[in-house]
Coordinates of C-alpha atoms in Angstrom, one line a residue:
X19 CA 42.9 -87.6 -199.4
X20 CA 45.9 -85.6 -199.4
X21 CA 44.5 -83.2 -202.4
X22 CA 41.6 -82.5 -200.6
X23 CA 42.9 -81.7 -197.0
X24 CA 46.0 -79.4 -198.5
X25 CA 42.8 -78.2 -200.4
X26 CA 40.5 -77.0 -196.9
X27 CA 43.6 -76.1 -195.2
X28 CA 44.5 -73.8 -198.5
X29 CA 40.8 -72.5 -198.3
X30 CA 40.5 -71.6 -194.6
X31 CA 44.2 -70.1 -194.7
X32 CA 43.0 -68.0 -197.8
X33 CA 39.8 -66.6 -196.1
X34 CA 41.7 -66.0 -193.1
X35 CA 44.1 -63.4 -194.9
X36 CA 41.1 -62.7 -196.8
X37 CA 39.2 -61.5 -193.5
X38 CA 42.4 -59.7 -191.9
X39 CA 42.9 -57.9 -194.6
X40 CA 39.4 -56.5 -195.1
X41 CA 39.5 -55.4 -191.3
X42 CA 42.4 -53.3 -191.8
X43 CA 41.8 -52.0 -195.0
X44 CA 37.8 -50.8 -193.8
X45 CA 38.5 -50.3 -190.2
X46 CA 36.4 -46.8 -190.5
X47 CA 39.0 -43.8 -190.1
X48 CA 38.1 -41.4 -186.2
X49 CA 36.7 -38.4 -186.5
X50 CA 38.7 -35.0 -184.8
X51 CA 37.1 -31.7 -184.6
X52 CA 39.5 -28.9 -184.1
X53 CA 38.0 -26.4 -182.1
X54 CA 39.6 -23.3 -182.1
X55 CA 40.2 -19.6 -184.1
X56 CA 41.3 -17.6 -186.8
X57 CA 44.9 -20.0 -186.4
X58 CA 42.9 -23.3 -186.7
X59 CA 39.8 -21.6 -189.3
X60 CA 42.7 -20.8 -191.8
X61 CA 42.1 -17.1 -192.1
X62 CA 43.7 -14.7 -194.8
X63 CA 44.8 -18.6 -197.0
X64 CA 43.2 -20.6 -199.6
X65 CA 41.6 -23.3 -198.6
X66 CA 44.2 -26.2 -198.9
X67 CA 46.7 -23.9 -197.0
X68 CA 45.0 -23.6 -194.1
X69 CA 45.9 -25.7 -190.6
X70 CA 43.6 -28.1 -190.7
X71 CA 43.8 -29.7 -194.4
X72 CA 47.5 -29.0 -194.4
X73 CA 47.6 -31.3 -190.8
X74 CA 44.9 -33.5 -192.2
X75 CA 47.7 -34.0 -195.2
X76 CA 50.2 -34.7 -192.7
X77 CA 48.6 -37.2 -190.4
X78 CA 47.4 -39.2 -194.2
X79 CA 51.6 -39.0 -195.4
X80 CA 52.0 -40.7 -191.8
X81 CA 49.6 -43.4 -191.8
X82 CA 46.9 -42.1 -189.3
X83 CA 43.3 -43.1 -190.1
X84 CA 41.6 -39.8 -189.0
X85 CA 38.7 -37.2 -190.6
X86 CA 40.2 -33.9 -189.2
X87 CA 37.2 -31.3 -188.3
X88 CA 38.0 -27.3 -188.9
X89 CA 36.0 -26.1 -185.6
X90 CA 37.6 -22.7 -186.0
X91 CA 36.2 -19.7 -186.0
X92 CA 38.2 -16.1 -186.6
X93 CA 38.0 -14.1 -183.9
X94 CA 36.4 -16.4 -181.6
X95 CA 38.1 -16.3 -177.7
X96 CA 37.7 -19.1 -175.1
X97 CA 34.5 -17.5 -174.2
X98 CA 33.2 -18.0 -177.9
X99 CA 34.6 -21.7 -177.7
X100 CA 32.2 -22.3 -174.6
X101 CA 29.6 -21.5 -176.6
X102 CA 30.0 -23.8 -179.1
X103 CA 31.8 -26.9 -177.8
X104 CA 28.3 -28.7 -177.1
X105 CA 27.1 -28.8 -180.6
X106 CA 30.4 -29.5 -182.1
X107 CA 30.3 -32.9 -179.6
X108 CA 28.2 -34.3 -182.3
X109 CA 28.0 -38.3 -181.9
X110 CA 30.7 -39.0 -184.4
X111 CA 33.4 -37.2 -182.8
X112 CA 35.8 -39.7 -181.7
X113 CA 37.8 -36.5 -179.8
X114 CA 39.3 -32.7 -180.1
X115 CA 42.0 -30.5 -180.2
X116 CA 41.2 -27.8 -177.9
X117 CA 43.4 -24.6 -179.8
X118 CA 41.7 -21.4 -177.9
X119 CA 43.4 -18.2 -176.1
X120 CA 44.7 -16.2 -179.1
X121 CA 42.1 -14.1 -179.1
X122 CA 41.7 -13.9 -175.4
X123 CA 45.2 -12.6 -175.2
X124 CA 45.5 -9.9 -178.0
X125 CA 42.7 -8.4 -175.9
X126 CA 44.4 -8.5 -173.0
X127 CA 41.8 -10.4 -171.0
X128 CA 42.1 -11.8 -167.2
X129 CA 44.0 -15.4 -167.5
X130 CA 41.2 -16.3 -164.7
X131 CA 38.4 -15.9 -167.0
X132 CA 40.4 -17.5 -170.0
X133 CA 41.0 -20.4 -167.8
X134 CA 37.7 -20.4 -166.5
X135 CA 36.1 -20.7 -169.9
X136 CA 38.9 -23.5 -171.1
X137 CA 38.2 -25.5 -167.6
X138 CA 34.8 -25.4 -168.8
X139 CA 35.3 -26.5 -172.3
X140 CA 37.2 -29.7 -170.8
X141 CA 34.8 -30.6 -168.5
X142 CA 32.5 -30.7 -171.2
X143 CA 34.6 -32.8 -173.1
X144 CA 35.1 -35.1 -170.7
X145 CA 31.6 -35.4 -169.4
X146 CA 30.9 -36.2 -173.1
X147 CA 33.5 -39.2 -172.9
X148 CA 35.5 -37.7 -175.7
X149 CA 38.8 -37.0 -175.1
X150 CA 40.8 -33.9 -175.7
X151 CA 44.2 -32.3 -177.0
X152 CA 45.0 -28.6 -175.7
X153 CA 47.0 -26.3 -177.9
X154 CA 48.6 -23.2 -176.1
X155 CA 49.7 -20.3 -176.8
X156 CA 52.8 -18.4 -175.6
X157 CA 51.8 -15.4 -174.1
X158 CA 55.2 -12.6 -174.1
X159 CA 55.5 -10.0 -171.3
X160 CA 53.6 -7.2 -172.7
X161 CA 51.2 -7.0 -170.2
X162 CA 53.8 -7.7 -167.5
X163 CA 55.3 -10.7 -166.2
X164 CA 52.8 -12.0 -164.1
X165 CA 49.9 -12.1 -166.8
X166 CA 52.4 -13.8 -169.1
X167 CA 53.1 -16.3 -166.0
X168 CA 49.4 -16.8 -165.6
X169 CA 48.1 -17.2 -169.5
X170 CA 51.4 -19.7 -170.4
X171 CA 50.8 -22.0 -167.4
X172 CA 47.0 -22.2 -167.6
X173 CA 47.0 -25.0 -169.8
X174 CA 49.7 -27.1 -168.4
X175 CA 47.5 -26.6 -164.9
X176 CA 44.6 -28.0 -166.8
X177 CA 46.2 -30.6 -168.8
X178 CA 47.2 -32.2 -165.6
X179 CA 43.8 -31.8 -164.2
X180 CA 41.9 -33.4 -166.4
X181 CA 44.9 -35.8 -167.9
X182 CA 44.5 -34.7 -171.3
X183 CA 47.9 -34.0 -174.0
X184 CA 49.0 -30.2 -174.0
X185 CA 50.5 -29.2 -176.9
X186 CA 52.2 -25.5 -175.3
X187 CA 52.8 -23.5 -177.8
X188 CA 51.0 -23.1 -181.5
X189 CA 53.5 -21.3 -183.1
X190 CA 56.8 -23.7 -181.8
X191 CA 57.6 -24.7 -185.4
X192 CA 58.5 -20.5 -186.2
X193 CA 60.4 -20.4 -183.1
X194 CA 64.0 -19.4 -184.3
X195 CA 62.8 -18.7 -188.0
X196 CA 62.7 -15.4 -189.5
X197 CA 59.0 -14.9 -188.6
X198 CA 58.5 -11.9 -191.0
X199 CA 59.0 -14.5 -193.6
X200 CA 56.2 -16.9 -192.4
X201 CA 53.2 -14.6 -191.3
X202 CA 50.6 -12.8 -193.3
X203 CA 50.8 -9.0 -194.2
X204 CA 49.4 -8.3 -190.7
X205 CA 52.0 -9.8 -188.5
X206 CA 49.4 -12.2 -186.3
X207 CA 48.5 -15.3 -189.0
X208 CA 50.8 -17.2 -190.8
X209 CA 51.2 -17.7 -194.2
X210 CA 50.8 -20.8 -195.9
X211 CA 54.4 -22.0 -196.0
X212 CA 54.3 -20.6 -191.9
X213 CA 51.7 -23.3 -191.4
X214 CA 53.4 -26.0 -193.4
X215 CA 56.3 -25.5 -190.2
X216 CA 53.5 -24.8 -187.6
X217 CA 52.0 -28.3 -188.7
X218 CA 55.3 -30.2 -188.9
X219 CA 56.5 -29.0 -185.6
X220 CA 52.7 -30.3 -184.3
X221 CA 52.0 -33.0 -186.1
X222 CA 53.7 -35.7 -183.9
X223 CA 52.1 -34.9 -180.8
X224 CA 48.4 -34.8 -183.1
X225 CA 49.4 -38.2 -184.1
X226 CA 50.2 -39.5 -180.9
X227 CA 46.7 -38.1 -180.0
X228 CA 44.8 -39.6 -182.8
X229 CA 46.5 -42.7 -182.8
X230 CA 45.8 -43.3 -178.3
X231 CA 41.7 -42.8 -179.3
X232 CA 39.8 -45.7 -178.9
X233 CA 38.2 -47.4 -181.7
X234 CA 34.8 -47.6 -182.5

């Protein structure tokens, strides 16, 4: 009698770990699609030195069950995001990282209508229940203080408004750094070894992201 009940309490404790451990080693990984430009397409790199697989790397070395989308598009401003956002909401996107304004600012475009366009792209995100990450930019003063003023605290304004992360700044991991050393030959992109800093200085906020999403 003995044999036999160590036996069934042996078996059920057995399929028990058995069952646990298949849930955590098949839990399906959540989908991110990173919607943004030339920064988040990986322009002027090879292809595993871009932003996206060299975050995608980073969020694997730190545990995160995540398929990280590239959504960029070089040259694309807010405007260009708008556009798009709807058919990158495909059903399997469990949320986004919203990195847009680069372009928008080189050309020296009104903060209203890059806010505008951004306001939009959230609303869209939230209407589809899928929630959102913004990555700024930091504007400098040369189209005058008050432009910089506006374009920096746009997305702070809407991170609060629709109660989504805001990442400020995209290029925070070359603050302080020689920044010659880190971008491409035409002074705007970074190189590979200036995204491996970008993406470290990031990547724990991303994380924190990916890992608040809810499951399917």
């Amino acid at each position: 009698m003995f044999s036999l009940a160590y036996g069934a309490v042996r078996s059920v404790r057995n399929g028990l770990i058995l069952s646990l451990f298949a849930t955590a080693t098949f839990a399906a990984p959540v989908t991110v699609a990173a919607l943004g430009d030339s920064l988040t397409a990986g322009y002027g790199l090879d292809q595993p030195d871009g932003f996206v697989p060299q975050m995608q790397a980073w969020l694997d070395a730190h545990g995160a069950e995540v398929n990280l989308l590239n959504a960029g598009v070089s040259g694309d401003t807010t405007a260009g995001g708008l556009s798009r956002v709807g058919w990158t909401l495909t059903p399997d996107v469990d949320g986004m990282l919203v990195a847009l304004g680069g372009n928008d600012y080189l050309r020296g475009l009104d903060p209203k209508v890059s806010r505008d366009n951004l306001d939009k792209i959230l609303g869209k995100t939230e209407a589809a229940d899928v929630p959102a990450m913004l990555i700024g930019l930091r504007a400098g003063t040369n189209y005058g203080a008050d432009y910089a003023t506006a374009f920096n605290g746009m997305y702070g304004d809407l991170g609060a408004k629709y109660d989504v992360p805001v990442y400020p700044d995209w290029f925070e991991g070359l603050r302080g750094q020689n920044l010659q050393s880190y971008l491409q030959a035409d002074g705007v992109h970074p190189n590979a070894e200036g995204v491996k800093l970008i993406v470290a200085a990031m990547g724990p906020a991303v994380l924190d992201f990916v890992n608040a999403l809810p499951a399917d």
